[in-house]
Amino acid sequence: MANAVHTTPSPVVQTATTKVHEVIKQRILDGHYRGHEYIREANIARELEVSRTPVREALRELVSEGWLEMIPHHGSRVTAWTEKDAREVFELRLVLEPMAVRMACEHMHKDCLVRLEAMASEMEQLTERADTEPSVRNVIASLNHEFHRELIRASGNQRLSAVLESVVRTSVIRRNFGNYDLASLRRSMRHHREILEAITEGSPLWAERVMSAHLLAAKSLHFRFSDAPDY
């Protein structure tokens, strides 16, 4: 009997899969899809005007990444983030992320610092529009996530980066910044700026302690509001 031929998805299917993947993930982050809400393959295919094959592939990827969970005989649904999950994530981040920032201070490359400075500046500018233009909070959320990822990667420790990426990603934290008042947003921006100042000055301990304060402030806000984001 002839050997089975394994083919890879066509570029068209791969492109459509990426599109579907990003749309669903962004809707989870925005809170459009809530915890335990089912994502129906047929509905997504019809709405995004794609075949069901890329939708199926995207759902499979999102399950493997922790954004969705597969329920036998029912389909894929958004992974819920419980208070217990939140506490566990903050406990891990409070140990690992200050460590990563301390290491980043020791290994930071100039081009990486330039990118971080640019993101910090953009977030500061957007923060001043947050009360009058609520939609910019989602942009701040996206930039904030990338800012933290860039800092962690700058540690030069791939295993640490992978662990932190997994911890944050699989918790499926919805980044809805509606519960953050302007004072809290500004404080978070000051933390970002001070971390960068510490790195510029070559002070790992300073950077580490500011990150700890940053995460403790986020934890306090999270548990003050049941619907608060990770920030």
mmCIF file of C-alpha atoms in Angstrom:
data_model
loop_
_atom_site.group_PDB
_atom_site.id
_atom_site.type_symbol
_atom_site.label_atom_id
_atom_site.label_comp_id
_atom_site.label_asym_id
_atom_site.label_seq_id
_atom_site.Cartn_x
_atom_site.Cartn_y
_atom_site.Cartn_z
ATOM 1 C CA MET A 1 0.000 0.000 0.000
ATOM 2 C CA ALA A 2 1.344 3.443 -0.893
ATOM 3 C CA ASN A 3 2.539 5.666 1.903
ATOM 4 C CA ALA A 4 0.151 8.409 2.963
ATOM 5 C CA VAL A 5 1.032 11.851 1.681
ATOM 6 C CA HIS A 6 1.015 14.606 4.295
ATOM 7 C CA THR A 7 0.404 18.081 2.951
ATOM 8 C CA THR A 8 0.734 21.429 4.652
ATOM 9 C CA PRO A 9 -2.079 23.978 4.532
ATOM 10 C CA SER A 10 -2.036 26.267 1.500
ATOM 11 C CA PRO A 11 -0.853 29.860 1.930
ATOM 12 C CA VAL A 12 -4.477 31.012 1.541
ATOM 13 C CA VAL A 13 -5.613 28.775 4.407
ATOM 14 C CA GLN A 14 -2.644 29.822 6.546
ATOM 15 C CA THR A 15 -3.408 33.518 5.972
ATOM 16 C CA ALA A 16 -7.085 33.015 6.789
ATOM 17 C CA THR A 17 -6.169 31.031 9.894
ATOM 18 C CA THR A 18 -3.947 33.868 11.117
ATOM 19 C CA LYS A 19 -6.750 36.365 10.540
ATOM 20 C CA VAL A 20 -9.286 34.278 12.445
ATOM 21 C CA HIS A 21 -6.809 33.588 15.234
ATOM 22 C CA GLU A 22 -6.084 37.295 15.762
ATOM 23 C CA VAL A 23 -9.756 38.327 15.623
ATOM 24 C CA ILE A 24 -10.818 35.785 18.242
ATOM 25 C CA LYS A 25 -7.855 36.503 20.503
ATOM 26 C CA GLN A 26 -8.457 40.257 20.351
ATOM 27 C CA ARG A 27 -12.122 39.765 21.189
ATOM 28 C CA ILE A 28 -11.122 37.754 24.248
ATOM 29 C CA LEU A 29 -8.702 40.485 25.323
ATOM 30 C CA ASP A 30 -11.335 43.170 24.761
ATOM 31 C CA GLY A 31 -13.914 41.273 26.784
ATOM 32 C CA HIS A 32 -16.192 40.795 23.768
ATOM 33 C CA TYR A 33 -16.044 37.046 24.445
ATOM 34 C CA ARG A 34 -16.539 36.237 28.108
ATOM 35 C CA GLY A 35 -15.255 33.350 30.194
ATOM 36 C CA HIS A 36 -17.028 30.042 29.401
ATOM 37 C CA GLU A 37 -18.591 31.508 26.252
ATOM 38 C CA TYR A 38 -18.568 29.056 23.331
ATOM 39 C CA ILE A 39 -17.001 30.087 20.030
ATOM 40 C CA ARG A 40 -19.066 28.581 17.244
ATOM 41 C CA GLU A 41 -17.109 27.534 14.179
ATOM 42 C CA ALA A 42 -19.954 28.115 11.724
ATOM 43 C CA ASN A 43 -20.763 31.571 13.091
ATOM 44 C CA ILE A 44 -17.141 32.739 12.862
ATOM 45 C CA ALA A 45 -16.755 31.379 9.326
ATOM 46 C CA ARG A 46 -19.902 33.189 8.199
ATOM 47 C CA GLU A 47 -19.028 36.455 9.939
ATOM 48 C CA LEU A 48 -15.434 36.606 8.677
ATOM 49 C CA GLU A 49 -16.358 35.209 5.269
ATOM 50 C CA VAL A 50 -13.904 32.321 5.341
ATOM 51 C CA SER A 51 -14.311 28.583 5.066
ATOM 52 C CA ARG A 52 -14.593 26.469 8.191
ATOM 53 C CA THR A 53 -11.121 24.944 7.698
ATOM 54 C CA PRO A 54 -9.103 28.008 8.812
ATOM 55 C CA VAL A 55 -11.574 28.599 11.644
ATOM 56 C CA ARG A 56 -11.046 25.042 12.834
ATOM 57 C CA GLU A 57 -7.261 25.487 12.633
ATOM 58 C CA ALA A 58 -7.408 28.807 14.507
ATOM 59 C CA LEU A 59 -9.564 27.332 17.258
ATOM 60 C CA ARG A 60 -7.122 24.430 17.610
ATOM 61 C CA GLU A 61 -4.210 26.863 17.977
ATOM 62 C CA LEU A 62 -6.076 28.960 20.537
ATOM 63 C CA VAL A 63 -6.818 25.855 22.579
ATOM 64 C CA SER A 64 -3.136 24.858 22.532
ATOM 65 C CA GLU A 65 -2.168 28.394 23.633
ATOM 66 C CA GLY A 66 -4.630 28.383 26.523
ATOM 67 C CA TRP A 67 -7.049 31.031 25.253
ATOM 68 C CA LEU A 68 -9.771 28.437 24.699
ATOM 69 C CA GLU A 69 -10.573 25.031 26.154
ATOM 70 C CA MET A 70 -12.090 22.107 24.293
ATOM 71 C CA ILE A 71 -15.223 20.655 25.889
ATOM 72 C CA PRO A 72 -16.066 17.175 24.521
ATOM 73 C CA HIS A 73 -19.299 17.096 22.491
ATOM 74 C CA HIS A 74 -19.769 20.851 22.925
ATOM 75 C CA GLY A 75 -16.875 22.644 21.219
ATOM 76 C CA SER A 76 -14.408 25.377 22.128
ATOM 77 C CA ARG A 77 -15.107 27.922 24.834
ATOM 78 C CA VAL A 78 -13.208 30.839 26.348
ATOM 79 C CA THR A 79 -11.087 29.813 29.298
ATOM 80 C CA ALA A 80 -12.362 31.494 32.450
ATOM 81 C CA TRP A 81 -9.960 33.234 34.812
ATOM 82 C CA THR A 82 -10.953 32.671 38.436
ATOM 83 C CA GLU A 83 -9.847 34.603 41.511
ATOM 84 C CA LYS A 84 -7.661 31.638 42.459
ATOM 85 C CA ASP A 85 -6.037 31.775 39.013
ATOM 86 C CA ALA A 86 -5.454 35.496 39.441
ATOM 87 C CA ARG A 87 -3.778 35.077 42.818
ATOM 88 C CA GLU A 88 -1.529 32.302 41.512
ATOM 89 C CA VAL A 89 -0.509 34.381 38.490
ATOM 90 C CA PHE A 90 0.333 37.425 40.595
ATOM 91 C CA GLU A 91 2.314 35.275 43.037
ATOM 92 C CA LEU A 92 4.412 33.903 40.188
ATOM 93 C CA ARG A 93 4.860 37.257 38.485
ATOM 94 C CA LEU A 94 5.911 38.920 41.743
ATOM 95 C CA VAL A 95 8.757 36.436 42.023
ATOM 96 C CA LEU A 96 9.780 36.068 38.380
ATOM 97 C CA GLU A 97 9.187 39.408 36.692
ATOM 98 C CA PRO A 98 11.314 41.549 39.060
ATOM 99 C CA MET A 99 14.037 38.929 38.562
ATOM 100 C CA ALA A 100 13.687 39.263 34.796
ATOM 101 C CA VAL A 101 13.920 43.059 34.985
ATOM 102 C CA ARG A 102 17.023 42.852 37.175
ATOM 103 C CA MET A 103 18.641 40.619 34.560
ATOM 104 C CA ALA A 104 17.440 42.894 31.755
ATOM 105 C CA CYS A 105 19.193 45.793 33.462
ATOM 106 C CA GLU A 106 22.436 43.818 33.222
ATOM 107 C CA HIS A 107 21.979 42.742 29.577
ATOM 108 C CA MET A 108 20.023 45.591 27.967
ATOM 109 C CA HIS A 109 20.930 46.492 24.392
ATOM 110 C CA LYS A 110 20.614 50.086 23.239
ATOM 111 C CA ASP A 111 18.125 49.318 20.459
ATOM 112 C CA CYS A 112 15.866 47.475 22.913
ATOM 113 C CA LEU A 113 15.972 50.419 25.317
ATOM 114 C CA VAL A 114 15.018 52.752 22.477
ATOM 115 C CA ARG A 115 11.958 50.593 21.684
ATOM 116 C CA LEU A 116 10.945 50.532 25.348
ATOM 117 C CA GLU A 117 11.326 54.313 25.626
ATOM 118 C CA ALA A 118 9.130 54.783 22.553
ATOM 119 C CA MET A 119 6.420 52.499 23.945
ATOM 120 C CA ALA A 120 6.528 54.250 27.315
ATOM 121 C CA SER A 121 6.153 57.643 25.651
ATOM 122 C CA GLU A 122 3.247 56.495 23.511
ATOM 123 C CA MET A 123 1.449 55.018 26.529
ATOM 124 C CA GLU A 124 1.960 58.256 28.477
ATOM 125 C CA GLN A 125 0.426 60.277 25.660
ATOM 126 C CA LEU A 126 -2.527 57.911 25.327
ATOM 127 C CA THR A 127 -3.124 57.946 29.075
ATOM 128 C CA GLU A 128 -3.925 61.661 28.919
ATOM 129 C CA ARG A 129 -6.735 60.847 26.461
ATOM 130 C CA ALA A 130 -8.106 57.886 28.409
ATOM 131 C CA ASP A 131 -10.943 59.749 30.106
ATOM 132 C CA THR A 132 -12.228 61.438 26.943
ATOM 133 C CA GLU A 133 -11.496 58.594 24.492
ATOM 134 C CA PRO A 134 -12.203 55.252 26.246
ATOM 135 C CA SER A 135 -11.152 53.274 23.165
ATOM 136 C CA VAL A 136 -7.490 54.243 23.682
ATOM 137 C CA ARG A 137 -7.428 52.045 26.792
ATOM 138 C CA ASN A 138 -7.320 48.983 24.545
ATOM 139 C CA VAL A 139 -4.331 50.474 22.723
ATOM 140 C CA ILE A 140 -2.613 51.130 26.051
ATOM 141 C CA ALA A 141 -3.331 47.527 27.033
ATOM 142 C CA SER A 142 -1.705 46.169 23.901
ATOM 143 C CA LEU A 143 1.329 48.412 24.279
ATOM 144 C CA ASN A 144 1.622 47.543 27.953
ATOM 145 C CA HIS A 145 1.657 43.832 27.175
ATOM 146 C CA GLU A 146 4.375 44.332 24.570
ATOM 147 C CA PHE A 147 6.360 46.577 26.940
ATOM 148 C CA HIS A 148 6.452 43.858 29.591
ATOM 149 C CA ARG A 149 7.282 41.167 27.025
ATOM 150 C CA GLU A 150 10.167 43.234 25.667
ATOM 151 C CA LEU A 151 11.537 43.786 29.165
ATOM 152 C CA ILE A 152 11.332 40.078 29.961
ATOM 153 C CA ARG A 153 13.007 39.073 26.702
ATOM 154 C CA ALA A 154 15.799 41.540 27.428
ATOM 155 C CA SER A 155 16.737 39.390 30.427
ATOM 156 C CA GLY A 156 18.489 37.081 27.980
ATOM 157 C CA ASN A 157 17.084 34.070 29.853
ATOM 158 C CA GLN A 158 14.966 32.117 27.376
ATOM 159 C CA ARG A 159 13.550 29.723 29.956
ATOM 160 C CA LEU A 160 12.481 32.547 32.238
ATOM 161 C CA SER A 161 10.900 34.334 29.279
ATOM 162 C CA ALA A 162 9.029 31.191 28.247
ATOM 163 C CA VAL A 163 7.707 30.577 31.758
ATOM 164 C CA LEU A 164 6.485 34.154 32.170
ATOM 165 C CA GLU A 165 4.929 34.185 28.708
ATOM 166 C CA SER A 166 3.059 30.998 29.549
ATOM 167 C CA VAL A 167 1.925 32.276 32.953
ATOM 168 C CA VAL A 168 0.506 35.497 31.556
ATOM 169 C CA ARG A 169 -0.914 34.033 28.349
ATOM 170 C CA THR A 170 -2.648 30.980 29.758
ATOM 171 C CA SER A 171 -4.322 33.016 32.489
ATOM 172 C CA VAL A 172 -6.317 34.670 29.669
ATOM 173 C CA ILE A 173 -6.488 38.028 31.407
ATOM 174 C CA ARG A 174 -8.978 40.334 29.754
ATOM 175 C CA ARG A 175 -7.386 43.710 29.304
ATOM 176 C CA ASN A 176 -10.430 45.891 29.838
ATOM 177 C CA PHE A 177 -9.105 49.103 31.389
ATOM 178 C CA GLY A 178 -12.491 50.609 32.244
ATOM 179 C CA ASN A 179 -11.907 50.257 35.989
ATOM 180 C CA TYR A 180 -8.616 52.159 35.981
ATOM 181 C CA ASP A 181 -9.028 55.797 36.924
ATOM 182 C CA LEU A 182 -6.663 58.377 35.510
ATOM 183 C CA ALA A 183 -4.559 58.517 38.687
ATOM 184 C CA SER A 184 -3.961 54.756 38.562
ATOM 185 C CA LEU A 185 -3.029 54.878 34.887
ATOM 186 C CA ARG A 186 -0.601 57.719 35.497
ATOM 187 C CA ARG A 187 0.995 55.856 38.385
ATOM 188 C CA SER A 188 1.516 52.827 36.160
ATOM 189 C CA MET A 189 3.123 55.034 33.519
ATOM 190 C CA ARG A 190 5.461 56.507 36.154
ATOM 191 C CA HIS A 191 6.486 52.995 37.144
ATOM 192 C CA HIS A 192 7.349 52.206 33.517
ATOM 193 C CA ARG A 193 9.406 55.372 33.236
ATOM 194 C CA GLU A 194 11.225 54.748 36.516
ATOM 195 C CA ILE A 195 12.110 51.188 35.489
ATOM 196 C CA LEU A 196 13.688 52.591 32.331
ATOM 197 C CA GLU A 197 15.541 55.232 34.357
ATOM 198 C CA ALA A 198 16.933 52.512 36.622
ATOM 199 C CA ILE A 199 18.073 50.509 33.613
ATOM 200 C CA THR A 200 19.689 53.583 32.065
ATOM 201 C CA GLU A 201 21.523 54.233 35.337
ATOM 202 C CA GLY A 202 22.646 50.611 35.486
ATOM 203 C CA SER A 203 20.912 49.899 38.806
ATOM 204 C CA PRO A 204 19.447 46.347 38.774
ATOM 205 C CA LEU A 205 18.180 46.567 42.370
ATOM 206 C CA TRP A 206 16.326 49.828 41.663
ATOM 207 C CA ALA A 207 14.711 48.342 38.544
ATOM 208 C CA GLU A 208 13.753 45.166 40.422
ATOM 209 C CA ARG A 209 12.099 47.047 43.277
ATOM 210 C CA VAL A 210 10.110 49.338 41.016
ATOM 211 C CA MET A 211 8.782 46.331 39.111
ATOM 212 C CA SER A 212 7.733 44.755 42.408
ATOM 213 C CA ALA A 213 5.866 47.940 43.346
ATOM 214 C CA HIS A 214 4.302 48.045 39.877
ATOM 215 C CA LEU A 215 2.931 44.511 40.198
ATOM 216 C CA LEU A 216 1.767 45.010 43.782
ATOM 217 C CA ALA A 217 -0.215 48.073 42.668
ATOM 218 C CA ALA A 218 -1.747 46.042 39.835
ATOM 219 C CA LYS A 219 -2.636 43.238 42.225
ATOM 220 C CA SER A 220 -4.331 45.665 44.599
ATOM 221 C CA LEU A 221 -6.428 47.139 41.803
ATOM 222 C CA HIS A 222 -7.284 43.738 40.397
ATOM 223 C CA PHE A 223 -8.793 42.500 43.640
ATOM 224 C CA ARG A 224 -10.494 45.812 44.355
ATOM 225 C CA PHE A 225 -12.489 45.413 41.132
ATOM 226 C CA SER A 226 -13.624 41.938 40.170
ATOM 227 C CA ASP A 227 -13.434 42.879 36.477
ATOM 228 C CA ALA A 228 -10.100 44.692 36.618
ATOM 229 C CA PRO A 229 -7.281 43.902 34.174
ATOM 230 C CA ASP A 230 -3.717 42.792 34.515
ATOM 231 C CA TYR A 231 -1.622 45.917 34.143
#
